[in-house]
Amino acid sequence: MTGVEVRGLTVTVGDRDLISDVSFRLTGGEITALVGESGSGKTTTALALLGETPPGAVLSGDVAVDGRVGFIPQQPAAALNPVRRVGSALAEVARLHVPKTQVRQRVLESLRRAQVPDGERYLRRFPHQLSGGQQQRVVLAQALIGDPALLIADEPTTGQDPVTRARLASEFRAVAEQGVAILLLTHDLDLVRALAHRVLVVEDGRVRPSDVESISEALPVAPAPPQDAEPVLSVRDLTAGHRGTDTLHDVSLQVAPGERLAVLGRSGSGKTTLARCLAGLHRYRSGEVRLGDEPLSPVLRRRSRSQLARVQYVFQDARASFSEFAPVLDQVARTAERLRSLPRDRARARAAEELAQLGIPEATARRTPAGLSGGELQRAALARAVLAEPEVLICDEITSGLDARRRADLLDVLAKLQHNTGCALLVITHDLAGVAGLAHRVLVLDEGRVVERGPASDVLTSPEHAITRALLDAGSAGRET
């Protein structure tokens, strides 16, 4: 039977162990969940199984793998070439494993196994034409092309809706049943409960076995909505798309100061396109977006500096939103310099303060992005947006890469931010538990159209549309497994 044997694995940078004396076994046909807080060493452990380490690190110990290893990174965009079509990229991988005459068949089969419907129509697309969930499934297909003995999945459900997560869980089960060992790095406890045969917890670079029930989290209670107020952001009949195809159809919404609106929907439903239109990052075809009484240009560069500060966007792929060459602290401080005209020293002090409140000490913030975990970069991206003192904060799946405690901390920070500033919050999310504890109102998209909207307490307890019920049922199934 295939498997992996790890003995005394240690990764050291200078005089500090990132992971220390780690030993465990992964058995073919079993799914092992590796859980822990952001920055605890999960990704470092997984990459060490591939023989990869951070710059300047020293790897010691023994790792024996019986066969090929497939790896799915936390941010799927990192594994996709932005200038190559999906079909071309997958075909290049397939040619390493099968004869030329079987390449197309292997590509389409891998897409099917990765829950990509109608794989043919994705082959001509570029990565930027896919939603985050679609990108994740394409990366899964890429990993499956080589029939790996070990599949390492780093936060595979990041940015995916409950229906897609349930499908992905089904695919992982099917892969494991074929004798493949799966190491699942995740904060998604629903996924752990649904899939894992065993659980390993990473704490301060050390690994110990655990029972998933001991780290489960309770569903929070929805907050009371704010008092009625004039909207700070209004959207009317917004239509937008890609390459002549509309993916948003006549979407209208309003958000008041201090209000929290959650936008739900399956991957590819148009949520991120909507958010990017509001932020001036995607030109819409028709409709209107207003900030208070001011119309907002569809194009970011045509918005005033005041408007740029008043509407801030936190990207789903936090790592891609930072330059890889400059310290994170400097990049966060730059917002206060450019949009609030603060002197550099004061801007850096403000940035360090905001980052510390989100659990990122200044010593960590002085590193380049490569030195921070995915969860730390998500919090840094939030701090960068907060320094602009926005009236509208748009957050695209910002809690998806965080563990339970960090996610709760981040939601608490957002609540305090609104209490102190009265800004409106628009959250793009698949995290139903987070929605229940954060949102005042919910808007549900399907195929670019609004199919349901209303108070969170009503929509999440008595959904009227089939899509909303499917999202909730999928989330509930994961929690009950």
Short mmCIF file of C-alpha atoms in Angstrom, two decimals, residues 78-451:
data_model
loop_
_atom_site.label_atom_id
_atom_site.label_comp_id
_atom_site.label_asym_id
_atom_site.label_seq_id
_atom_site.Cartn_x
_atom_site.Cartn_y
_atom_site.Cartn_z
CA ALA A 78 0.07 30.90 -7.84
CA ALA A 79 -0.05 27.59 -9.75
CA LEU A 80 -1.58 29.00 -12.94
CA ASN A 81 0.30 30.88 -15.64
CA PRO A 82 -1.69 34.09 -16.24
CA VAL A 83 -0.74 34.24 -19.95
CA ARG A 84 -1.51 30.61 -20.81
CA ARG A 85 -4.91 29.13 -21.52
CA VAL A 86 -6.11 26.39 -19.18
CA GLY A 87 -6.10 23.71 -21.86
CA SER A 88 -2.53 24.46 -22.95
CA ALA A 89 -1.20 24.41 -19.39
CA LEU A 90 -2.93 21.14 -18.51
CA ALA A 91 -1.83 19.52 -21.76
CA GLU A 92 1.81 20.34 -20.99
CA VAL A 93 1.52 18.48 -17.69
CA ALA A 94 -0.33 15.56 -19.27
CA ARG A 95 2.42 15.08 -21.89
CA LEU A 96 4.79 14.21 -19.03
CA HIS A 97 2.62 11.24 -18.09
CA VAL A 98 0.79 9.85 -21.16
CA PRO A 99 1.41 9.45 -24.91
CA LYS A 100 0.51 12.38 -27.12
CA THR A 101 -2.60 10.63 -28.43
CA GLN A 102 -4.00 10.38 -24.88
CA VAL A 103 -3.25 13.94 -23.73
CA ARG A 104 -6.64 15.48 -24.44
CA GLN A 105 -8.46 12.52 -22.89
CA ARG A 106 -6.33 12.75 -19.73
CA VAL A 107 -6.92 16.52 -19.46
CA LEU A 108 -10.70 16.23 -19.76
CA GLU A 109 -10.78 13.30 -17.34
CA SER A 110 -8.78 15.25 -14.76
CA LEU A 111 -11.18 18.20 -15.08
CA ARG A 112 -14.14 15.88 -14.59
CA ARG A 113 -12.56 14.34 -11.51
CA ALA A 114 -11.96 17.85 -10.15
CA GLN A 115 -15.68 18.68 -10.41
CA VAL A 116 -15.26 21.08 -13.36
CA PRO A 117 -18.49 20.77 -15.37
CA ASP A 118 -18.25 20.93 -19.16
CA GLY A 119 -14.46 20.89 -19.13
CA GLU A 120 -14.33 21.57 -22.85
CA ARG A 121 -15.51 25.17 -22.39
CA TYR A 122 -12.75 25.94 -19.89
CA LEU A 123 -9.86 24.90 -22.12
CA ARG A 124 -9.73 28.21 -24.03
CA ARG A 125 -10.00 30.42 -20.97
CA PHE A 126 -7.20 32.24 -19.20
CA PRO A 127 -6.94 32.04 -15.36
CA HIS A 128 -8.24 35.60 -14.87
CA GLN A 129 -11.47 34.55 -16.61
CA LEU A 130 -12.18 31.99 -13.85
CA SER A 131 -13.61 32.56 -10.39
CA GLY A 132 -11.51 31.67 -7.34
CA GLY A 133 -13.39 28.39 -6.94
CA GLN A 134 -12.97 27.53 -10.62
CA GLN A 135 -9.25 28.25 -10.40
CA GLN A 136 -9.00 25.94 -7.39
CA ARG A 137 -10.67 23.10 -9.25
CA VAL A 138 -8.42 23.58 -12.29
CA VAL A 139 -5.38 23.34 -10.00
CA LEU A 140 -6.83 20.15 -8.50
CA ALA A 141 -7.21 18.76 -12.01
CA GLN A 142 -3.59 19.67 -12.71
CA ALA A 143 -2.47 17.75 -9.61
CA LEU A 144 -4.55 14.69 -10.53
CA ILE A 145 -3.13 14.40 -14.05
CA GLY A 146 -0.07 12.53 -12.75
CA ASP A 147 -2.04 10.05 -10.59
CA PRO A 148 -0.11 10.96 -7.41
CA ALA A 149 0.52 8.55 -4.55
CA LEU A 150 0.34 11.51 -2.15
CA LEU A 151 -1.86 14.56 -2.63
CA ILE A 152 -1.06 17.57 -0.43
CA ALA A 153 -3.90 20.10 -0.40
CA ASP A 154 -3.17 23.46 1.26
CA GLU A 155 -6.52 25.07 2.20
CA PRO A 156 -8.33 23.57 -0.83
CA THR A 157 -11.73 25.06 0.11
CA THR A 158 -10.46 28.63 0.37
CA GLY A 159 -12.86 30.89 -1.54
CA GLN A 160 -15.36 28.13 -2.38
CA ASP A 161 -19.06 28.00 -1.62
CA PRO A 162 -20.60 25.15 0.44
CA VAL A 163 -21.97 23.33 -2.61
CA THR A 164 -18.55 23.33 -4.28
CA ARG A 165 -16.89 22.35 -0.98
CA ALA A 166 -19.23 19.37 -0.72
CA ARG A 167 -18.36 18.32 -4.27
CA LEU A 168 -14.67 18.72 -3.56
CA ALA A 169 -15.04 16.61 -0.41
CA SER A 170 -16.68 13.90 -2.53
CA GLU A 171 -13.77 14.03 -4.98
CA PHE A 172 -11.19 13.73 -2.19
CA ARG A 173 -13.03 10.67 -0.88
CA ALA A 174 -12.97 9.12 -4.35
CA VAL A 175 -9.24 9.85 -4.72
CA ALA A 176 -8.49 8.30 -1.32
CA GLU A 177 -10.53 5.21 -2.20
CA GLN A 178 -8.12 4.67 -5.11
CA GLY A 179 -5.29 4.19 -2.59
CA VAL A 180 -3.92 7.73 -2.57
CA ALA A 181 -2.72 9.24 0.71
CA ILE A 182 -4.09 12.76 1.23
CA LEU A 183 -2.66 15.39 3.56
CA LEU A 184 -5.20 18.15 4.06
CA LEU A 185 -3.97 21.48 5.43
CA THR A 186 -7.02 23.40 6.49
CA HIS A 187 -8.90 25.67 8.88
CA ASP A 188 -12.20 24.36 7.52
CA LEU A 189 -13.43 22.24 10.43
CA ASP A 190 -16.53 21.22 8.50
CA LEU A 191 -14.25 19.70 5.87
CA VAL A 192 -12.17 17.98 8.55
CA ARG A 193 -15.25 16.44 10.13
CA ALA A 194 -16.51 15.33 6.74
CA LEU A 195 -13.26 13.80 5.47
CA ALA A 196 -10.44 13.19 7.92
CA HIS A 197 -9.57 9.73 9.17
CA ARG A 198 -6.94 11.28 11.43
CA VAL A 199 -6.13 14.78 12.70
CA LEU A 200 -2.69 16.23 13.42
CA VAL A 201 -2.40 19.61 15.19
CA VAL A 202 0.58 21.91 14.56
CA GLU A 203 1.51 24.13 17.52
CA ASP A 204 4.71 26.19 17.57
CA GLY A 205 6.31 23.97 14.95
CA ARG A 206 5.47 20.67 16.65
CA VAL A 207 2.87 18.12 15.64
CA ARG A 208 0.57 16.11 17.90
CA PRO A 209 -2.46 13.90 17.22
CA SER A 210 -5.87 15.25 18.23
CA ASP A 211 -9.62 14.68 18.06
CA VAL A 212 -11.37 17.14 15.77
CA GLU A 213 -14.25 17.57 18.22
CA SER A 214 -11.88 19.18 20.72
CA ILE A 215 -11.21 22.06 18.33
CA SER A 216 -14.75 22.55 17.01
CA GLU A 217 -16.39 25.97 17.08
CA ALA A 218 -19.91 27.12 17.88
CA LEU A 219 -22.12 28.93 15.38
CA PRO A 220 -22.34 32.58 16.48
CA VAL A 221 -25.51 34.59 16.86
CA ALA A 222 -26.37 37.21 14.27
CA PRO A 223 -26.01 40.82 15.48
CA ALA A 224 -28.84 43.32 15.54
CA PRO A 225 -29.01 45.56 12.44
CA PRO A 226 -28.14 49.25 12.68
CA GLN A 227 -30.72 52.02 12.74
CA ASP A 228 -32.17 53.19 9.41
CA ALA A 229 -29.89 55.61 7.60
CA GLU A 230 -29.33 57.03 4.13
CA PRO A 231 -27.17 54.65 2.06
CA VAL A 232 -23.49 55.41 1.73
CA LEU A 233 -23.23 53.12 -1.30
CA SER A 234 -26.00 52.63 -3.88
CA VAL A 235 -25.97 50.35 -6.90
CA ARG A 236 -28.69 50.46 -9.55
CA ASP A 237 -29.20 48.04 -12.44
CA LEU A 238 -25.53 47.06 -12.68
CA THR A 239 -24.64 44.87 -15.66
CA ALA A 240 -21.10 43.65 -16.33
CA GLY A 241 -19.22 40.78 -17.91
CA HIS A 242 -16.16 39.43 -19.65
CA ARG A 243 -15.34 39.43 -23.37
CA GLY A 244 -18.86 40.28 -24.50
CA THR A 245 -20.62 37.85 -22.14
CA ASP A 246 -22.61 39.35 -19.26
CA THR A 247 -21.95 37.72 -15.90
CA LEU A 248 -23.92 40.28 -13.84
CA HIS A 249 -27.48 41.22 -14.78
CA ASP A 250 -29.29 44.30 -13.43
CA VAL A 251 -27.94 44.02 -9.88
CA SER A 252 -29.15 46.64 -7.40
CA LEU A 253 -28.26 47.07 -3.73
CA GLN A 254 -27.76 49.65 -0.99
CA VAL A 255 -25.50 49.68 2.06
CA ALA A 256 -25.92 52.13 4.94
CA PRO A 257 -23.18 53.48 7.24
CA GLY A 258 -22.33 50.87 9.86
CA GLU A 259 -24.23 48.15 8.01
CA ARG A 260 -22.82 44.75 7.13
CA LEU A 261 -24.04 43.19 3.90
CA ALA A 262 -22.96 39.65 2.99
CA VAL A 263 -23.05 38.60 -0.66
CA LEU A 264 -23.44 34.83 -1.02
CA GLY A 265 -23.47 32.54 -4.01
CA ARG A 266 -21.77 29.60 -5.61
CA SER A 267 -18.37 29.94 -7.27
CA GLY A 268 -18.80 31.75 -10.57
CA SER A 269 -22.09 33.39 -9.58
CA GLY A 270 -20.68 36.90 -10.08
CA LYS A 271 -19.84 37.89 -6.51
CA THR A 272 -16.26 38.96 -7.13
CA THR A 273 -17.18 40.68 -10.40
CA LEU A 274 -19.73 42.72 -8.45
CA ALA A 275 -17.19 43.63 -5.78
CA ARG A 276 -14.58 44.63 -8.34
CA CYS A 277 -17.10 46.82 -10.17
CA LEU A 278 -17.85 48.66 -6.95
CA ALA A 279 -14.14 49.17 -6.31
CA GLY A 280 -13.46 50.46 -9.84
CA LEU A 281 -11.41 47.40 -10.79
CA HIS A 282 -13.82 46.07 -13.42
CA ARG A 283 -15.65 48.27 -15.91
CA TYR A 284 -19.40 47.65 -15.91
CA ARG A 285 -21.48 47.93 -19.09
CA SER A 286 -24.49 49.75 -17.70
CA GLY A 287 -26.04 50.90 -14.45
CA GLU A 288 -24.86 53.28 -11.77
CA VAL A 289 -22.76 53.20 -8.61
CA ARG A 290 -23.04 56.13 -6.18
CA LEU A 291 -21.03 56.98 -3.09
CA GLY A 292 -23.44 59.08 -1.07
CA ASP A 293 -24.60 61.69 -3.59
CA GLU A 294 -21.55 61.26 -5.86
CA PRO A 295 -21.54 59.03 -8.95
CA LEU A 296 -18.48 56.77 -9.03
CA SER A 297 -16.59 56.26 -12.27
CA PRO A 298 -16.40 52.64 -13.45
CA VAL A 299 -12.66 53.17 -13.93
CA LEU A 300 -10.38 53.36 -10.88
CA ARG A 301 -7.93 55.90 -12.33
CA ARG A 302 -10.80 58.35 -12.93
CA ARG A 303 -11.81 58.40 -9.28
CA SER A 304 -10.54 61.18 -7.04
CA ARG A 305 -8.09 60.51 -4.23
CA SER A 306 -10.91 61.11 -1.75
CA GLN A 307 -13.08 58.52 -3.49
CA LEU A 308 -10.21 56.03 -3.56
CA ALA A 309 -9.79 56.41 0.19
CA ARG A 310 -13.53 56.19 0.89
CA VAL A 311 -13.99 52.87 -0.94
CA GLN A 312 -11.40 50.23 -0.10
CA TYR A 313 -11.11 46.67 -1.40
CA VAL A 314 -9.46 43.71 0.34
CA PHE A 315 -8.57 41.02 -2.19
CA GLN A 316 -9.31 37.31 -1.84
CA ASP A 317 -5.76 36.49 -3.00
CA ALA A 318 -3.91 38.56 -0.44
CA ARG A 319 -0.44 37.41 -1.51
CA ALA A 320 -0.97 38.54 -5.09
CA SER A 321 -1.98 42.01 -3.84
CA PHE A 322 1.47 42.65 -2.30
CA SER A 323 4.74 43.29 -4.09
CA GLU A 324 7.10 40.40 -3.37
CA PHE A 325 10.12 42.69 -3.02
CA ALA A 326 9.16 45.29 -0.37
CA PRO A 327 8.57 44.78 3.38
CA VAL A 328 4.90 44.33 4.25
CA LEU A 329 5.09 47.15 6.81
CA ASP A 330 6.18 49.63 4.13
CA GLN A 331 3.41 48.53 1.76
CA VAL A 332 0.74 48.88 4.44
CA ALA A 333 2.06 52.30 5.46
CA ARG A 334 2.00 53.48 1.85
CA THR A 335 -1.80 53.68 1.99
CA ALA A 336 -1.69 56.28 4.76
CA GLU A 337 1.01 58.21 2.91
CA ARG A 338 -0.80 58.35 -0.44
CA LEU A 339 -4.45 58.58 0.58
CA ARG A 340 -4.22 60.37 3.94
CA SER A 341 -1.06 62.43 3.30
CA LEU A 342 0.65 61.25 6.49
CA PRO A 343 4.42 61.73 6.82
CA ARG A 344 6.35 58.50 6.33
CA ASP A 345 7.36 58.05 10.00
CA ARG A 346 3.81 58.60 11.23
CA ALA A 347 2.39 56.34 8.51
CA ARG A 348 4.76 53.53 9.50
CA ALA A 349 3.82 53.95 13.15
CA ARG A 350 0.10 53.79 12.28
CA ALA A 351 0.71 50.74 10.10
CA ALA A 352 2.64 48.95 12.85
CA GLU A 353 -0.17 49.71 15.31
CA GLU A 354 -2.92 48.37 13.02
CA LEU A 355 -0.91 45.26 12.19
CA ALA A 356 -0.22 44.56 15.86
CA GLN A 357 -3.95 44.75 16.60
CA LEU A 358 -4.42 42.00 14.03
CA GLY A 359 -1.77 39.79 15.59
CA ILE A 360 1.18 40.71 13.35
CA PRO A 361 4.15 42.05 15.39
CA GLU A 362 6.40 44.67 13.83
CA ALA A 363 9.29 42.20 13.49
CA THR A 364 7.11 40.00 11.30
CA ALA A 365 5.72 42.97 9.35
CA ARG A 366 9.26 44.04 8.41
CA ARG A 367 9.62 40.88 6.32
CA THR A 368 8.76 40.62 2.65
CA PRO A 369 5.48 38.78 1.86
CA ALA A 370 7.35 35.48 1.43
CA GLY A 371 8.05 35.57 5.17
CA LEU A 372 4.37 35.70 6.17
CA SER A 373 1.71 32.99 6.08
CA GLY A 374 -1.38 33.32 3.91
CA GLY A 375 -3.50 34.18 6.95
CA GLU A 376 -1.03 36.83 8.10
CA LEU A 377 -1.08 38.44 4.66
CA GLN A 378 -4.88 38.52 4.69
CA ARG A 379 -4.79 40.43 7.97
CA ALA A 380 -2.08 42.74 6.62
CA ALA A 381 -4.26 43.46 3.59
CA LEU A 382 -7.10 44.42 5.92
CA ALA A 383 -4.82 46.71 7.93
CA ARG A 384 -3.71 48.39 4.69
CA ALA A 385 -7.33 49.12 3.75
CA VAL A 386 -8.24 50.34 7.24
CA LEU A 387 -5.47 52.96 7.15
CA ALA A 388 -7.36 54.74 4.37
CA GLU A 389 -10.22 55.34 6.87
CA PRO A 390 -12.82 54.09 4.36
CA GLU A 391 -16.54 54.73 4.40
CA VAL A 392 -17.09 51.48 2.49
CA LEU A 393 -14.92 48.41 3.04
CA ILE A 394 -15.30 45.57 0.52
CA CYS A 395 -13.87 42.26 1.74
CA ASP A 396 -13.53 39.38 -0.72
CA GLU A 397 -13.25 36.08 1.21
CA ILE A 398 -10.83 37.56 3.74
CA THR A 399 -11.53 34.94 6.43
CA SER A 400 -11.22 31.92 4.15
CA GLY A 401 -7.56 31.21 4.97
CA LEU A 402 -7.75 31.71 8.74
CA ASP A 403 -8.12 29.27 11.60
CA ALA A 404 -11.13 29.49 13.90
CA ARG A 405 -9.52 31.75 16.50
CA ARG A 406 -7.97 34.14 13.99
CA ARG A 407 -11.24 34.27 12.05
CA ALA A 408 -13.15 35.18 15.20
CA ASP A 409 -10.50 37.79 16.05
CA LEU A 410 -10.72 39.31 12.58
CA LEU A 411 -14.51 39.50 12.67
CA ASP A 412 -14.26 41.15 16.06
CA VAL A 413 -11.81 43.70 14.64
CA LEU A 414 -14.23 44.45 11.80
CA ALA A 415 -17.08 44.95 14.26
CA LYS A 416 -14.97 47.34 16.36
CA LEU A 417 -13.87 49.18 13.22
CA GLN A 418 -17.48 49.83 12.29
CA HIS A 419 -18.36 50.90 15.80
CA ASN A 420 -15.53 53.44 15.78
CA THR A 421 -15.87 54.73 12.20
CA GLY A 422 -19.40 53.93 11.08
CA CYS A 423 -18.10 52.51 7.78
CA ALA A 424 -20.23 50.14 5.73
CA LEU A 425 -18.99 46.60 5.20
CA LEU A 426 -19.69 44.49 2.12
CA VAL A 427 -18.47 40.91 2.57
CA ILE A 428 -18.09 38.43 -0.28
CA THR A 429 -18.10 35.04 1.41
CA HIS A 430 -18.96 31.37 1.48
CA ASP A 431 -18.51 31.20 5.26
CA LEU A 432 -22.09 30.70 6.45
CA ALA A 433 -21.03 30.53 10.08
CA GLY A 434 -19.26 33.87 9.68
CA VAL A 435 -22.30 35.37 7.95
CA ALA A 436 -24.53 34.32 10.82
CA GLY A 437 -22.26 36.11 13.27
CA LEU A 438 -21.49 39.19 11.20
CA ALA A 439 -24.05 40.20 8.59
CA HIS A 440 -27.13 42.35 9.12
CA ARG A 441 -28.44 41.59 5.63
CA VAL A 442 -27.75 38.92 3.01
CA LEU A 443 -27.88 39.12 -0.78
CA VAL A 444 -27.70 35.87 -2.78
CA LEU A 445 -26.44 35.76 -6.37
CA ASP A 446 -26.89 32.98 -8.91
CA GLU A 447 -25.66 33.22 -12.50
CA GLY A 448 -25.18 36.94 -12.05
CA ARG A 449 -28.70 37.72 -10.80
CA VAL A 450 -30.01 38.53 -7.35
CA VAL A 451 -32.22 35.59 -6.37
#
